[in-house]
Amino acid sequence: MASEHIIKSYDEELRRLNAAITQMGGLAESQLAAAIDAVIKRDSDFATEVIEGDVEIDKLERDIEALVMRLLALRQPMARDLRQSIAALKIASDLERIGDYAANVAKRSIALNQTPPVKPVYAVPRMGRLCQAMIKDILDAYVERDAEKALAVWLRDEELDEMYTSLFRELLTYMIEDPRNITACTHLLFIAKNLERVGDHTTNVAETLYFLVHGTPLAQVRPKGDRSSLAVVDGERGVANEDTE
């Protein structure tokens, strides 16, 4: 804490709020890692455990909401304390969505296991590792109240978007070359999109943390490397980007 309040129980409540956010973030990170393992190992039982584990993240979000409501009602926080309370609500919401996306990856992995393996699956763990690193770094930044570290995470989302675009194009190519790959590649497309969205929510946390520390929004325009919406399928030339034609 930057300063101690006269009422010690107030400081304890703020510490509990910080601890709950950290716990929730750690759980979301581990759920995502487990979901990626389920994809790599083609382990449906492991995937089912990930799906069932999502309820714990949901419970933590409700606990955080209750803590914040209590703080707002009883302490009437101001300035940085108020920003911390509002930031906790926003961050908890983003972490809950990350948990949902991890569960979605696990659900898709179960469906993917019903199809023959396809080569592009190798790109999923690469995206997953980057997502995990971003989540870990933003949680460290939250604990340390380090806006510069948060900004570094914010900038890395463009790299994740570029990975997603590359995989998107590769999967479309596989489907064009052999229609038998369509089912597996479609599930992989959804998995990749879920990971891309994990990056977006991690970036949201970075923006919230920046505001918490500085009291002003991040002025820069969010970098985006997702160009999948520009990809078009041509029967003769395969996959191309409209803006490069």
GROMACS .gro file of C-alpha atoms in nm:
model
  245
    1MET     CA    1   0.000   0.000   0.000
    2ALA     CA    2   0.124   0.352  -0.079
    3SER     CA    3  -0.005   0.482   0.257
    4GLU     CA    4  -0.175   0.352   0.568
    5HIS     CA    5  -0.525   0.462   0.661
    6ILE     CA    6  -0.627   0.566   1.010
    7ILE     CA    7  -0.872   0.275   1.023
    8LYS     CA    8  -0.657  -0.039   0.999
    9SER     CA    9  -0.951  -0.256   0.895
   10TYR     CA   10  -0.981  -0.039   0.581
   11ASP     CA   11  -0.625  -0.131   0.481
   12GLU     CA   12  -0.703  -0.495   0.547
   13GLU     CA   13  -1.007  -0.480   0.319
   14LEU     CA   14  -0.799  -0.326   0.041
   15ARG     CA   15  -0.534  -0.597   0.086
   16ARG     CA   16  -0.806  -0.863   0.066
   17LEU     CA   17  -0.925  -0.707  -0.258
   18ASN     CA   18  -0.574  -0.713  -0.405
   19ALA     CA   19  -0.525  -1.073  -0.295
   20ALA     CA   20  -0.855  -1.181  -0.452
   21ILE     CA   21  -0.762  -1.021  -0.786
   22THR     CA   22  -0.422  -1.192  -0.778
   23GLN     CA   23  -0.579  -1.527  -0.691
   24MET     CA   24  -0.836  -1.493  -0.967
   25GLY     CA   25  -0.570  -1.401  -1.221
   26GLY     CA   26  -0.351  -1.691  -1.122
   27LEU     CA   27  -0.642  -1.930  -1.159
   28ALA     CA   28  -0.732  -1.791  -1.501
   29GLU     CA   29  -0.371  -1.833  -1.611
   30SER     CA   30  -0.355  -2.195  -1.489
   31GLN     CA   31  -0.692  -2.276  -1.651
   32LEU     CA   32  -0.564  -2.146  -1.983
   33ALA     CA   33  -0.243  -2.348  -1.953
   34ALA     CA   34  -0.446  -2.662  -1.878
   35ALA     CA   35  -0.676  -2.599  -2.174
   36ILE     CA   36  -0.377  -2.569  -2.408
   37ASP     CA   37  -0.233  -2.894  -2.266
   38ALA     CA   38  -0.565  -3.064  -2.334
   39VAL     CA   39  -0.542  -2.957  -2.698
   40ILE     CA   40  -0.181  -3.074  -2.737
   41LYS     CA   41  -0.233  -3.407  -2.560
   42ARG     CA   42  -0.579  -3.467  -2.709
   43ASP     CA   43  -0.696  -3.544  -2.356
   44SER     CA   44  -1.074  -3.509  -2.327
   45ASP     CA   45  -1.081  -3.597  -1.955
   46PHE     CA   46  -0.833  -3.318  -1.881
   47ALA     CA   47  -1.040  -3.080  -2.093
   48THR     CA   48  -1.350  -3.170  -1.891
   49GLU     CA   49  -1.167  -3.078  -1.569
   50VAL     CA   50  -1.086  -2.736  -1.717
   51ILE     CA   51  -1.451  -2.679  -1.809
   52GLU     CA   52  -1.569  -2.777  -1.462
   53GLY     CA   53  -1.305  -2.555  -1.301
   54ASP     CA   54  -1.451  -2.241  -1.455
   55VAL     CA   55  -1.708  -2.216  -1.173
   56GLU     CA   56  -1.430  -2.131  -0.928
   57ILE     CA   57  -1.331  -1.827  -1.135
   58ASP     CA   58  -1.695  -1.719  -1.149
   59LYS     CA   59  -1.719  -1.748  -0.770
   60LEU     CA   60  -1.410  -1.532  -0.722
   61GLU     CA   61  -1.562  -1.264  -0.944
   62ARG     CA   62  -1.874  -1.260  -0.724
   63ASP     CA   63  -1.655  -1.241  -0.411
   64ILE     CA   64  -1.467  -0.943  -0.555
   65GLU     CA   65  -1.793  -0.769  -0.646
   66ALA     CA   66  -1.914  -0.815  -0.287
   67LEU     CA   67  -1.586  -0.678  -0.147
   68VAL     CA   68  -1.605  -0.371  -0.370
   69MET     CA   69  -1.970  -0.306  -0.286
   70ARG     CA   70  -1.881  -0.322   0.083
   71LEU     CA   71  -1.592  -0.081   0.037
   72LEU     CA   72  -1.805   0.166  -0.157
   73ALA     CA   73  -2.091   0.151   0.093
   74LEU     CA   74  -1.895   0.161   0.419
   75ARG     CA   75  -1.571   0.346   0.334
   76GLN     CA   76  -1.679   0.587   0.059
   77PRO     CA   77  -1.329   0.574  -0.095
   78MET     CA   78  -1.184   0.873  -0.278
   79ALA     CA   79  -0.902   0.940  -0.524
   80ARG     CA   80  -0.667   0.641  -0.564
   81ASP     CA   81  -0.873   0.420  -0.329
   82LEU     CA   82  -1.181   0.481  -0.545
   83ARG     CA   83  -0.982   0.403  -0.860
   84GLN     CA   84  -0.859   0.082  -0.699
   85SER     CA   85  -1.215  -0.027  -0.618
   86ILE     CA   86  -1.348   0.049  -0.966
   87ALA     CA   87  -1.040  -0.106  -1.128
   88ALA     CA   88  -1.094  -0.426  -0.929
   89LEU     CA   89  -1.446  -0.460  -1.071
   90LYS     CA   90  -1.324  -0.408  -1.428
   91ILE     CA   91  -1.024  -0.638  -1.392
   92ALA     CA   92  -1.234  -0.912  -1.233
   93SER     CA   93  -1.474  -0.893  -1.527
   94ASP     CA   94  -1.187  -0.930  -1.776
   95LEU     CA   95  -1.036  -1.221  -1.581
   96GLU     CA   96  -1.375  -1.393  -1.572
   97ARG     CA   97  -1.393  -1.366  -1.951
   98ILE     CA   98  -1.041  -1.509  -1.982
   99GLY     CA   99  -1.161  -1.805  -1.775
  100ASP     CA  100  -1.458  -1.844  -2.009
  101TYR     CA  101  -1.230  -1.847  -2.312
  102ALA     CA  102  -1.008  -2.110  -2.148
  103ALA     CA  103  -1.318  -2.324  -2.095
  104ASN     CA  104  -1.419  -2.266  -2.457
  105VAL     CA  105  -1.076  -2.385  -2.575
  106ALA     CA  106  -1.121  -2.699  -2.365
  107LYS     CA  107  -1.469  -2.761  -2.512
  108ARG     CA  108  -1.335  -2.726  -2.865
  109SER     CA  109  -1.047  -2.960  -2.784
  110ILE     CA  110  -1.296  -3.236  -2.698
  111ALA     CA  111  -1.461  -3.192  -3.039
  112LEU     CA  112  -1.119  -3.175  -3.205
  113ASN     CA  113  -1.028  -3.511  -3.055
  114GLN     CA  114  -1.301  -3.673  -3.265
  115THR     CA  115  -1.112  -3.581  -3.585
  116PRO     CA  116  -0.772  -3.687  -3.724
  117PRO     CA  117  -0.482  -3.459  -3.619
  118VAL     CA  118  -0.395  -3.174  -3.856
  119LYS     CA  119  -0.058  -3.000  -3.886
  120PRO     CA  120  -0.166  -2.641  -3.796
  121VAL     CA  121  -0.236  -2.750  -3.437
  122TYR     CA  122   0.132  -2.677  -3.361
  123ALA     CA  123   0.059  -2.302  -3.373
  124VAL     CA  124  -0.195  -2.322  -3.088
  125PRO     CA  125   0.061  -2.378  -2.809
  126ARG     CA  126   0.267  -2.086  -2.945
  127MET     CA  127  -0.032  -1.857  -2.912
  128GLY     CA  128  -0.115  -2.010  -2.575
  129ARG     CA  129   0.233  -1.949  -2.436
  130LEU     CA  130   0.220  -1.585  -2.540
  131CYS     CA  131  -0.121  -1.546  -2.376
  132GLN     CA  132   0.008  -1.704  -2.055
  133ALA     CA  133   0.313  -1.476  -2.052
  134MET     CA  134   0.093  -1.169  -2.101
  135ILE     CA  135  -0.138  -1.272  -1.816
  136LYS     CA  136   0.155  -1.344  -1.583
  137ASP     CA  137   0.321  -1.011  -1.663
  138ILE     CA  138   0.002  -0.811  -1.615
  139LEU     CA  139  -0.060  -0.978  -1.278
  140ASP     CA  140   0.297  -0.890  -1.175
  141ALA     CA  141   0.234  -0.534  -1.292
  142TYR     CA  142  -0.085  -0.522  -1.085
  143VAL     CA  143   0.090  -0.637  -0.769
  144GLU     CA  144   0.377  -0.392  -0.826
  145ARG     CA  145   0.149  -0.111  -0.954
  146ASP     CA  146   0.389  -0.086  -1.247
  147ALA     CA  147   0.229   0.111  -1.530
  148GLU     CA  148   0.531   0.071  -1.759
  149LYS     CA  149   0.515  -0.307  -1.732
  150ALA     CA  150   0.142  -0.285  -1.806
  151LEU     CA  151   0.218  -0.077  -2.114
  152ALA     CA  152   0.466  -0.342  -2.233
  153VAL     CA  153   0.191  -0.607  -2.207
  154TRP     CA  154  -0.048  -0.375  -2.391
  155LEU     CA  155   0.196  -0.347  -2.682
  156ARG     CA  156   0.246  -0.727  -2.707
  157ASP     CA  157  -0.116  -0.780  -2.809
  158GLU     CA  158  -0.020  -0.686  -3.164
  159GLU     CA  159   0.217  -0.985  -3.176
  160LEU     CA  160  -0.065  -1.215  -3.067
  161ASP     CA  161  -0.294  -1.069  -3.332
  162GLU     CA  162  -0.032  -1.135  -3.598
  163MET     CA  163  -0.002  -1.497  -3.482
  164TYR     CA  164  -0.378  -1.532  -3.509
  165THR     CA  165  -0.386  -1.385  -3.861
  166SER     CA  166  -0.109  -1.618  -3.974
  167LEU     CA  167  -0.285  -1.924  -3.832
  168PHE     CA  168  -0.619  -1.811  -3.977
  169ARG     CA  169  -0.469  -1.797  -4.326
  170GLU     CA  170  -0.293  -2.132  -4.282
  171LEU     CA  171  -0.612  -2.303  -4.169
  172LEU     CA  172  -0.808  -2.163  -4.462
  173THR     CA  173  -0.539  -2.298  -4.696
  174TYR     CA  174  -0.566  -2.644  -4.539
  175MET     CA  175  -0.941  -2.643  -4.585
  176ILE     CA  176  -0.912  -2.537  -4.950
  177GLU     CA  177  -0.651  -2.805  -5.023
  178ASP     CA  178  -0.848  -3.089  -4.865
  179PRO     CA  179  -1.215  -3.055  -4.761
  180ARG     CA  180  -1.166  -3.346  -4.522
  181ASN     CA  181  -0.975  -3.101  -4.301
  182ILE     CA  182  -1.269  -2.862  -4.269
  183THR     CA  183  -1.410  -2.996  -3.941
  184ALA     CA  184  -1.077  -3.006  -3.755
  185CYS     CA  185  -0.965  -2.671  -3.895
  186THR     CA  186  -1.293  -2.508  -3.801
  187HIS     CA  187  -1.249  -2.614  -3.438
  188LEU     CA  188  -0.890  -2.486  -3.449
  189LEU     CA  189  -1.014  -2.153  -3.586
  190PHE     CA  190  -1.246  -2.116  -3.287
  191ILE     CA  191  -0.964  -2.212  -3.048
  192ALA     CA  192  -0.733  -1.954  -3.206
  193LYS     CA  193  -1.003  -1.686  -3.189
  194ASN     CA  194  -1.058  -1.760  -2.820
  195LEU     CA  195  -0.685  -1.711  -2.758
  196GLU     CA  196  -0.689  -1.386  -2.954
  197ARG     CA  197  -0.973  -1.266  -2.732
  198VAL     CA  198  -0.775  -1.363  -2.421
  199GLY     CA  199  -0.512  -1.120  -2.547
  200ASP     CA  200  -0.773  -0.847  -2.588
  201HIS     CA  201  -0.899  -0.889  -2.231
  202THR     CA  202  -0.543  -0.893  -2.097
  203THR     CA  203  -0.490  -0.567  -2.283
  204ASN     CA  204  -0.805  -0.430  -2.115
  205VAL     CA  205  -0.648  -0.511  -1.778
  206ALA     CA  206  -0.332  -0.326  -1.882
  207GLU     CA  207  -0.536  -0.016  -1.969
  208THR     CA  208  -0.725  -0.035  -1.639
  209LEU     CA  209  -0.401  -0.069  -1.444
  210TYR     CA  210  -0.249   0.227  -1.626
  211PHE     CA  211  -0.550   0.436  -1.522
  212LEU     CA  212  -0.526   0.308  -1.165
  213VAL     CA  213  -0.165   0.419  -1.137
  214HIS     CA  214  -0.180   0.751  -1.324
  215GLY     CA  215  -0.543   0.858  -1.286
  216THR     CA  216  -0.568   0.924  -1.661
  217PRO     CA  217  -0.655   0.689  -1.949
  218LEU     CA  218  -0.384   0.554  -2.176
  219ALA     CA  219  -0.371   0.807  -2.460
  220GLN     CA  220  -0.222   0.581  -2.729
  221VAL     CA  221  -0.437   0.407  -2.987
  222ARG     CA  222  -0.449   0.033  -2.922
  223PRO     CA  223  -0.228  -0.151  -3.174
  224LYS     CA  224  -0.403  -0.423  -3.373
  225GLY     CA  225  -0.237  -0.686  -3.586
  226ASP     CA  226  -0.548  -0.894  -3.663
  227ARG     CA  227  -0.591  -0.883  -4.040
  228SER     CA  228  -0.803  -1.197  -4.067
  229SER     CA  229  -1.109  -0.993  -4.167
  230LEU     CA  230  -0.925  -0.892  -4.487
  231ALA     CA  231  -0.851  -1.250  -4.592
  232VAL     CA  232  -1.044  -1.368  -4.898
  233VAL     CA  233  -1.064  -1.713  -5.054
  234ASP     CA  234  -0.995  -1.742  -5.426
  235GLY     CA  235  -1.043  -2.078  -5.594
  236GLU     CA  236  -0.732  -2.031  -5.808
  237ARG     CA  237  -0.498  -1.832  -5.585
  238GLY     CA  238  -0.597  -1.969  -5.244
  239VAL     CA  239  -0.599  -1.721  -4.955
  240ALA     CA  240  -0.508  -1.356  -5.008
  241ASN     CA  241  -0.556  -1.021  -4.836
  242GLU     CA  242  -0.783  -0.776  -5.014
  243ASP     CA  243  -0.554  -0.482  -4.938
  244THR     CA  244  -0.256  -0.648  -5.107
  245GLU     CA  245  -0.430  -0.731  -5.434
   0.00000   0.00000   0.00000
